[in-house]
Coordinates of C-alpha atoms in Angstrom, one line a residue:
X441 CA -119.2 65.8 -3.7
X442 CA -116.2 64.5 -2.3
X443 CA -113.5 64.1 -4.6
X444 CA -111.3 60.9 -4.2
X445 CA -107.6 61.3 -4.5
X446 CA -105.9 58.9 -6.8
X447 CA -102.9 56.9 -5.5
X448 CA -99.6 57.9 -6.9
X449 CA -98.3 55.5 -9.5
X450 CA -96.3 52.7 -8.2
X451 CA -92.6 52.9 -8.8
X452 CA -90.5 49.8 -9.5
X453 CA -87.0 49.7 -8.3
X454 CA -84.5 47.1 -9.5
X455 CA -82.6 44.9 -6.9
X456 CA -79.1 45.9 -6.0
X457 CA -76.6 44.5 -8.4
X458 CA -74.5 41.6 -6.9
X459 CA -70.8 41.6 -7.4
X460 CA -69.3 38.8 -9.4
X461 CA -67.2 36.4 -7.4
X462 CA -64.8 36.2 -10.3
X463 CA -63.8 39.8 -9.9
X464 CA -62.7 39.2 -6.3
X465 CA -59.0 38.8 -6.1
X466 CA -57.4 36.2 -3.7
X467 CA -54.8 37.3 -1.3
X468 CA -51.1 36.3 -2.1
X469 CA -51.0 34.0 0.9
X470 CA -53.8 31.9 -0.5
X471 CA -51.9 31.0 -3.6
X472 CA -50.4 27.5 -3.8
X473 CA -46.6 27.8 -3.8
X474 CA -44.5 26.0 -6.4
X475 CA -41.7 23.5 -5.8
X476 CA -39.1 26.3 -5.8
X477 CA -41.1 28.1 -3.2
X478 CA -41.3 25.1 -1.0
X479 CA -37.5 24.5 -1.3
X480 CA -36.8 28.1 -0.6
X481 CA -39.1 28.1 2.4
X482 CA -37.5 24.9 3.7
X483 CA -34.0 26.5 3.6
X484 CA -35.2 29.9 4.8
X485 CA -33.8 31.5 7.9
X486 CA -31.7 29.9 10.6
X487 CA -33.7 26.6 10.6
X488 CA -33.3 26.4 6.8
X489 CA -29.5 26.8 7.1
X490 CA -29.5 24.1 9.7
X491 CA -31.3 21.8 7.3
X492 CA -28.7 22.8 4.6
X493 CA -25.8 21.8 6.8
X494 CA -27.6 18.6 7.8
X495 CA -28.0 17.6 4.1
X496 CA -24.4 18.5 3.3
X497 CA -22.9 16.7 6.3
X498 CA -25.1 13.6 5.8
X499 CA -24.2 13.5 2.1
X500 CA -20.4 13.7 2.7
X501 CA -20.7 11.0 5.4
X502 CA -22.2 8.6 2.9
X503 CA -19.7 9.6 0.2
X504 CA -16.9 9.0 2.7
X505 CA -18.3 5.5 3.4
X506 CA -18.2 4.8 -0.3
X507 CA -14.7 6.1 -0.8
X508 CA -13.4 4.1 2.2
X509 CA -15.0 0.9 0.9
X510 CA -13.6 1.7 -2.6
X511 CA -10.1 2.3 -1.1
X512 CA -10.0 -1.0 0.7
X513 CA -11.4 -2.9 -2.3
X514 CA -8.8 -1.2 -4.5
X515 CA -5.9 -2.2 -2.3
X516 CA -7.2 -5.7 -1.6
X517 CA -7.9 -6.3 -5.3
X518 CA -4.5 -4.9 -6.4
X519 CA -2.7 -7.2 -3.9
X520 CA -4.8 -10.2 -5.1
X521 CA -4.1 -9.5 -8.8
X522 CA -0.4 -8.8 -8.0
X523 CA -0.1 -12.2 -6.4
X524 CA -1.9 -13.9 -9.3
X525 CA 0.2 -12.0 -11.9
X526 CA 3.4 -12.7 -10.1
X527 CA 2.5 -16.4 -10.1
X528 CA 1.8 -16.2 -13.8
X529 CA 5.2 -14.5 -14.4
X530 CA 7.0 -17.2 -12.5
X531 CA 5.0 -19.8 -14.5
X532 CA 6.1 -18.2 -17.8
X533 CA 9.7 -18.0 -16.7
X534 CA 9.5 -21.6 -15.7
X535 CA 8.4 -22.4 -19.3
X536 CA 11.4 -20.4 -20.6
X537 CA 13.7 -22.3 -18.2
X538 CA 12.4 -25.7 -19.3
X539 CA 12.8 -24.9 -22.9
X540 CA 16.4 -23.7 -22.7
X541 CA 17.1 -26.6 -20.3
X542 CA 15.8 -29.1 -22.8
X543 CA 17.8 -27.4 -25.6
X544 CA 20.9 -27.6 -23.4
X545 CA 20.3 -31.4 -22.9
X546 CA 19.7 -31.9 -26.6
X547 CA 22.8 -30.1 -27.7
X548 CA 25.0 -31.6 -25.1
X549 CA 23.7 -35.1 -25.7
X550 CA 24.4 -34.6 -29.4
X551 CA 28.1 -34.4 -28.6
X552 CA 28.1 -37.9 -27.3
X553 CA 27.1 -39.4 -30.6
X554 CA 25.0 -42.5 -31.0
X555 CA 22.6 -43.2 -28.1
X556 CA 22.7 -40.3 -25.7
X557 CA 22.9 -40.9 -21.9
X558 CA 19.5 -42.1 -20.6
X559 CA 19.4 -39.7 -17.7
X560 CA 20.1 -36.8 -20.0
X561 CA 17.5 -37.9 -22.5
X562 CA 14.9 -38.3 -19.7
X563 CA 15.7 -34.8 -18.5
X564 CA 15.0 -33.5 -22.0
X565 CA 11.7 -35.4 -22.1
X566 CA 10.7 -34.2 -18.6
X567 CA 11.6 -30.6 -19.5
X568 CA 9.5 -30.6 -22.6
X569 CA 6.6 -32.2 -20.8
X570 CA 6.8 -29.7 -18.0
X571 CA 6.8 -26.8 -20.5
X572 CA 3.7 -28.2 -22.2
X573 CA 1.9 -28.6 -18.8
X574 CA 2.9 -25.1 -17.7
X575 CA 1.6 -23.7 -21.0
X576 CA -1.8 -25.3 -20.3
X577 CA -1.8 -23.9 -16.7
X578 CA -0.8 -20.4 -17.9
X579 CA -3.5 -20.4 -20.5
X580 CA -6.1 -21.1 -17.8
X581 CA -4.7 -18.7 -15.3
X582 CA -4.4 -15.7 -17.6
X583 CA -6.8 -15.6 -20.6
X584 CA -4.9 -12.6 -22.0
X585 CA -1.9 -14.8 -22.7
X586 CA -3.8 -17.6 -24.4
X587 CA -3.1 -16.5 -28.0
X588 CA 0.6 -16.1 -27.5
X589 CA 0.8 -19.4 -25.6
X590 CA -1.1 -21.2 -28.5
X591 CA 1.5 -19.8 -31.0
X592 CA 4.3 -20.9 -28.6
X593 CA 2.9 -24.4 -28.5
X594 CA 2.9 -24.6 -32.3
X595 CA 6.5 -23.6 -32.5
X596 CA 7.5 -26.2 -30.0
X597 CA 5.9 -29.0 -32.1
X598 CA 8.2 -27.9 -34.9
X599 CA 11.2 -27.7 -32.6
X600 CA 10.6 -31.1 -31.1
X601 CA 10.3 -32.6 -34.6
X602 CA 13.6 -31.2 -35.7
X603 CA 15.3 -32.5 -32.5
X604 CA 14.0 -36.0 -33.2
X605 CA 15.4 -35.8 -36.8
X606 CA 18.7 -34.6 -35.4
X607 CA 18.8 -37.5 -33.0
X608 CA 17.9 -40.1 -35.6
X609 CA 20.7 -38.9 -38.0
X610 CA 23.2 -38.5 -35.2
X611 CA 22.6 -42.2 -34.1
X612 CA 23.5 -43.2 -37.7
X613 CA 26.5 -41.0 -37.7
X614 CA 25.2 -38.8 -40.5
X615 CA 26.5 -35.2 -40.6
X616 CA 23.1 -33.9 -41.6
X617 CA 22.1 -34.4 -38.0
X618 CA 24.1 -31.3 -36.9
X619 CA 22.1 -29.2 -39.4
X620 CA 18.8 -30.4 -38.0
X621 CA 20.1 -29.5 -34.5
X622 CA 21.1 -26.0 -35.7
X623 CA 17.7 -25.6 -37.3
X624 CA 16.0 -26.7 -34.1
X625 CA 18.0 -24.2 -32.1
X626 CA 17.1 -21.5 -34.7
X627 CA 13.4 -22.2 -34.3
X628 CA 13.7 -22.0 -30.5
X629 CA 15.8 -18.8 -30.6
X630 CA 13.9 -17.0 -33.4
X631 CA 10.3 -18.3 -33.0
X632 CA 9.7 -19.7 -29.5
X633 CA 11.7 -17.5 -27.2
X634 CA 10.5 -14.2 -28.6
X635 CA 7.0 -15.2 -27.7
X636 CA 8.1 -16.2 -24.2
X637 CA 9.9 -12.9 -23.8
X638 CA 6.8 -11.0 -24.9
X639 CA 4.8 -12.9 -22.3
X640 CA 7.3 -12.2 -19.6
X641 CA 7.3 -8.5 -20.5
X642 CA 3.5 -8.4 -20.5
X643 CA 3.2 -10.1 -17.1
X644 CA 6.0 -7.9 -15.6
X645 CA 4.0 -4.8 -16.6
X646 CA 0.8 -6.3 -15.1
X647 CA 2.6 -7.0 -11.8
X648 CA 4.1 -3.5 -11.7
X649 CA 0.7 -2.0 -12.4
X650 CA -0.9 -3.8 -9.5
X651 CA 1.9 -3.0 -7.1
X652 CA 1.4 0.7 -8.0
X653 CA -2.4 0.2 -7.6
X654 CA -2.0 -0.8 -3.9
X655 CA -1.1 2.9 -3.1
X656 CA -4.3 4.2 -4.7
X657 CA -6.4 2.7 -1.9
X658 CA -4.8 5.0 0.6
X659 CA -5.6 8.0 -1.5
X660 CA -9.3 7.1 -1.7
X661 CA -9.6 6.7 2.1
X662 CA -7.6 9.8 3.1
X663 CA -9.1 12.1 0.5
X664 CA -12.7 11.1 1.4
X665 CA -12.0 11.3 5.2
X666 CA -10.4 14.8 4.9
X667 CA -13.3 16.1 2.9
X668 CA -15.9 14.8 5.4
X669 CA -13.9 16.1 8.4
X670 CA -13.7 19.6 6.9
X671 CA -17.5 19.7 6.4
X672 CA -18.1 18.4 9.9
X673 CA -15.8 21.1 11.4
X674 CA -17.5 23.8 9.5
X675 CA -20.9 22.5 10.6
X676 CA -20.0 22.3 14.2
X677 CA -18.4 25.8 14.2
X678 CA -21.4 27.4 12.5
X679 CA -23.8 25.6 14.9
X680 CA -21.8 26.7 18.0
X681 CA -22.1 30.4 16.8
X682 CA -25.8 30.2 16.2
X683 CA -26.9 28.2 19.2
X684 CA -24.2 29.4 21.6
X685 CA -23.4 25.8 22.6
X686 CA -19.8 24.7 22.4
X687 CA -20.4 21.2 21.0
X688 CA -23.2 19.1 19.5
X689 CA -22.5 15.6 20.9
X690 CA -24.1 13.4 18.1
X691 CA -22.5 15.4 15.3
X692 CA -19.1 15.4 17.1
X693 CA -19.5 11.6 17.5
X694 CA -20.1 11.3 13.8
X695 CA -17.0 13.3 13.1
X696 CA -15.0 11.2 15.5
X697 CA -16.2 8.0 13.8
X698 CA -15.0 9.4 10.4
X699 CA -11.7 10.5 12.0
X700 CA -11.0 7.1 13.5
X701 CA -12.0 5.3 10.3
X702 CA -9.7 7.6 8.3
X703 CA -6.8 7.1 10.7
X704 CA -7.2 3.3 10.9
X705 CA -7.8 2.9 7.2
X706 CA -5.0 5.2 6.2
X707 CA -2.5 3.6 8.5
X708 CA -3.4 0.1 7.5
X709 CA -3.4 0.8 3.8
X710 CA -0.2 2.8 4.0
X711 CA 1.3 -0.2 5.9
X712 CA 0.0 -2.6 3.2
X713 CA 1.5 -0.4 0.5
X714 CA 4.8 -0.3 2.3
X715 CA 4.8 -4.1 2.7
X716 CA 4.0 -4.5 -1.0
X717 CA 6.8 -2.2 -2.0
X718 CA 9.2 -4.2 0.3
X719 CA 8.1 -7.4 -1.4
X720 CA 8.5 -5.9 -4.8
X721 CA 12.0 -4.6 -4.0
X722 CA 13.2 -7.8 -2.2
X723 CA 11.6 -11.2 -2.8
X724 CA 10.0 -10.3 -6.1
X725 CA 13.2 -8.7 -7.5
X726 CA 15.2 -11.7 -6.4
X727 CA 12.7 -14.1 -8.0
X728 CA 13.1 -12.2 -11.3
X729 CA 16.9 -12.1 -11.1
X730 CA 17.2 -15.8 -10.3
X731 CA 14.8 -16.8 -13.1
X732 CA 16.8 -14.7 -15.6
X733 CA 20.1 -16.1 -14.2
X734 CA 18.9 -19.7 -14.7
X735 CA 17.6 -19.0 -18.2
X736 CA 20.9 -17.3 -19.2
X737 CA 22.9 -20.2 -17.7
X738 CA 21.0 -22.8 -19.8
X739 CA 21.5 -20.6 -22.8
X740 CA 25.2 -20.5 -22.1
X741 CA 25.3 -24.3 -21.7
X742 CA 23.6 -24.8 -25.1
X743 CA 26.1 -22.4 -26.8
X744 CA 29.0 -24.2 -25.2
X745 CA 27.8 -27.4 -26.9
X746 CA 27.0 -25.8 -30.2
X747 CA 30.5 -24.2 -30.3
X748 CA 32.0 -27.7 -30.0
X749 CA 29.5 -29.2 -32.5
X750 CA 30.5 -26.5 -35.1
X751 CA 34.2 -27.8 -34.9
X752 CA 36.2 -24.7 -35.4
X753 CA 33.4 -22.5 -37.0
X754 CA 31.5 -21.7 -33.8
X755 CA 32.6 -18.2 -33.1
X756 CA 29.0 -16.9 -33.1
X757 CA 28.0 -19.5 -30.5
X758 CA 31.1 -18.7 -28.4
X759 CA 30.1 -15.0 -28.4
X760 CA 26.6 -16.0 -27.5
X761 CA 28.0 -18.0 -24.6
X762 CA 30.0 -15.0 -23.3
X763 CA 26.9 -12.8 -23.5
X764 CA 24.8 -15.3 -21.6
X765 CA 27.5 -15.9 -19.0
X766 CA 27.8 -12.1 -18.3
X767 CA 24.0 -12.0 -17.9
X768 CA 24.2 -14.8 -15.3
X769 CA 26.9 -12.8 -13.4
X770 CA 24.8 -9.6 -13.4
X771 CA 21.5 -11.3 -12.3
X772 CA 23.2 -13.2 -9.5
X773 CA 24.5 -9.9 -8.1
X774 CA 20.9 -8.5 -8.3
X775 CA 19.6 -11.5 -6.4
X776 CA 22.0 -10.8 -3.5
X777 CA 23.6 -14.2 -3.8
X778 CA 27.3 -13.1 -4.3
X779 CA 29.9 -15.0 -2.3
X780 CA 27.6 -17.9 -1.6
X781 CA 27.1 -21.5 -2.9
X782 CA 25.2 -20.3 -6.0
X783 CA 27.9 -18.0 -7.2
X784 CA 30.6 -20.5 -6.2
X785 CA 29.0 -23.3 -8.3
X786 CA 28.5 -21.0 -11.3
X787 CA 32.2 -19.8 -11.1
X788 CA 33.2 -23.4 -11.0
X789 CA 31.3 -24.1 -14.1
X790 CA 32.8 -21.1 -15.8
X791 CA 36.3 -22.3 -14.8
X792 CA 35.6 -25.7 -16.5
X793 CA 34.2 -24.0 -19.5
X794 CA 37.5 -22.1 -19.8
X795 CA 39.3 -25.5 -19.8
X796 CA 36.9 -26.8 -22.5
X797 CA 37.6 -23.8 -24.7
X798 CA 41.3 -24.1 -24.1
X799 CA 41.4 -27.7 -25.1
X800 CA 39.3 -27.1 -28.2
X801 CA 41.4 -24.1 -29.3
X802 CA 44.6 -26.2 -28.8
X803 CA 43.2 -28.9 -31.2
X804 CA 42.3 -31.4 -28.5
X805 CA 38.6 -31.6 -29.5
X806 CA 38.0 -35.0 -28.0
X807 CA 39.2 -33.9 -24.6
X808 CA 37.1 -30.8 -24.8
X809 CA 34.0 -32.9 -25.6
X810 CA 34.8 -35.3 -22.8
X811 CA 34.9 -32.5 -20.2
X812 CA 31.6 -31.0 -21.7
X813 CA 29.7 -34.3 -21.6
X814 CA 31.1 -35.2 -18.2
X815 CA 33.0 -38.4 -19.0
X816 CA 36.2 -37.1 -17.3
X817 CA 37.0 -37.4 -13.6
X818 CA 38.4 -33.9 -13.3
X819 CA 36.9 -30.8 -14.9
X820 CA 33.5 -32.4 -15.2
X821 CA 31.2 -29.7 -16.7
X822 CA 28.1 -31.8 -16.2
X823 CA 28.6 -32.1 -12.4
X824 CA 29.5 -28.4 -12.0
X825 CA 26.4 -27.2 -14.0
X826 CA 24.2 -29.7 -12.1
X827 CA 25.3 -28.2 -8.8
X828 CA 24.4 -24.7 -10.0
X829 CA 21.1 -25.9 -11.5
X830 CA 19.9 -27.6 -8.3
X831 CA 21.0 -24.7 -6.0
X832 CA 19.4 -22.1 -8.2
X833 CA 16.2 -24.1 -8.5
X834 CA 15.9 -24.4 -4.7
X835 CA 16.6 -20.7 -4.2
X836 CA 14.1 -19.7 -6.9
X837 CA 11.4 -21.8 -5.3
X838 CA 12.1 -20.2 -1.9
X839 CA 11.9 -16.7 -3.2
X840 CA 8.8 -17.4 -5.2
X841 CA 7.1 -18.9 -2.2
X842 CA 8.1 -15.8 -0.2
X843 CA 6.5 -13.5 -2.7
X844 CA 3.2 -15.4 -2.5
X845 CA 3.3 -15.6 1.3
X846 CA 4.1 -11.9 1.8
X847 CA 1.4 -10.7 -0.5
X848 CA -1.2 -13.1 1.0
X849 CA -0.2 -12.0 4.5
X850 CA -0.5 -8.3 3.6
X851 CA -4.0 -8.9 2.2
X852 CA -5.0 -10.9 5.3
X853 CA -3.9 -8.0 7.5
X854 CA -6.3 -5.4 6.1
X855 CA -9.2 -4.5 8.4
X856 CA -12.7 -5.2 7.1
X857 CA -13.4 -1.7 6.0
X858 CA -14.1 -2.9 2.5
X859 CA -17.5 -4.0 3.5
X860 CA -17.9 -1.9 6.7
X861 CA -17.1 1.5 4.9
X862 CA -20.7 2.2 3.7
X863 CA -22.4 1.2 7.0
X864 CA -20.0 3.5 8.9
X865 CA -20.8 6.3 6.6
X866 CA -24.5 5.8 7.1
X867 CA -24.0 5.7 10.9
X868 CA -22.2 9.1 10.7
X869 CA -25.0 10.5 8.5
X870 CA -27.6 9.3 11.1
X871 CA -25.7 10.9 13.9
X872 CA -25.6 14.2 12.0
X873 CA -29.4 14.0 11.5
X874 CA -29.9 13.3 15.2
X875 CA -27.8 16.1 16.4
X876 CA -29.2 18.7 14.0
X877 CA -32.8 17.6 14.7
X878 CA -32.3 18.5 18.4
X879 CA -31.5 22.1 17.4
X880 CA -34.3 22.3 14.9
X881 CA -36.8 21.3 17.7
X882 CA -36.0 24.5 19.4
X883 CA -37.5 26.5 16.6
X884 CA -40.9 24.9 16.6

């Protein structure tokens, strides 16, 4: 019997285990870099340093454009404001002159008694009307002065009322009229003129501030230009060492553009500053001196009349005359008008005033009054003062016009870098970008 062999038992083998994909680690190069990594890579190596210099030079080019524009706007604005504030100052001083002029008319006319001379009365009315008109103009021109000008207008209403009461009583020959006149003068001296003086001081400070501000424009342009030029020189030097080329034409052109703008801007602004300083020291100073001289002269004229009105008890008014007269002498010297018609006419008035005081001191009051009110043929105080008044008014108008003209011409002479500054800076930045991109192409 044949014996059958049995097949060996089947053996089951499990399939090879598959590795989990989660356990496989990605290479570092496959990781996504962060923002810092991108920035670091962009500025890495020589190309990266080129990009860094490109960004720096382009940035300072734009900054230079902004500073150049700011510098010219600074100087142009300062000149414009100086012109406006100088005009406001002249306006305020004209108010002051009209007030003391009207007061001089009122006090001198009071000496006549009864009905004052029509021309003198009309001059008083015109002076008060001119002061009121100028107050309105000054309030519109400079809002910062509106409050003080409003208060001034209120005091003038009181002053005018007291003058009218003094006139009414004087026409009737009542002694109380002189008291009303003294009260009116006190209102003017203690209430009105301190407000005017405060306005004059405020506007003088504004003018001085703007004259100083003209120089700041030069600093803006020169400082911005020097900073940009230093960066351009460093950039060109580094680039020449790395690329072994002596010059990069587009970048050099950008630097030249900045240099020319700085030179032209600096010279023109420096010239404008010099012209403004010259105007400040010459025409503007003369305008101030002539205004002060006229104000002091009218003050002296008023005190001359008040001394006579006081009839022997006017020592305080006589001292006030001497103070005002000395002020006129000092201001005329500052205005460079010595030994000319203006000083001659003022000296003539002072000579007649001496005659008036001598007659009054010697007890000849009527003769002193006649000389003061101009009813004498010789030693006519009215004629002498009118000569000084007209000459000084013409000279003041001339110097005031010169201030306005010189400041306006200085502004008109500025090149248009105020609105060209930023475009010039952008052009320089584009030239830097163009020049540096040429070198970067060599590394691709």
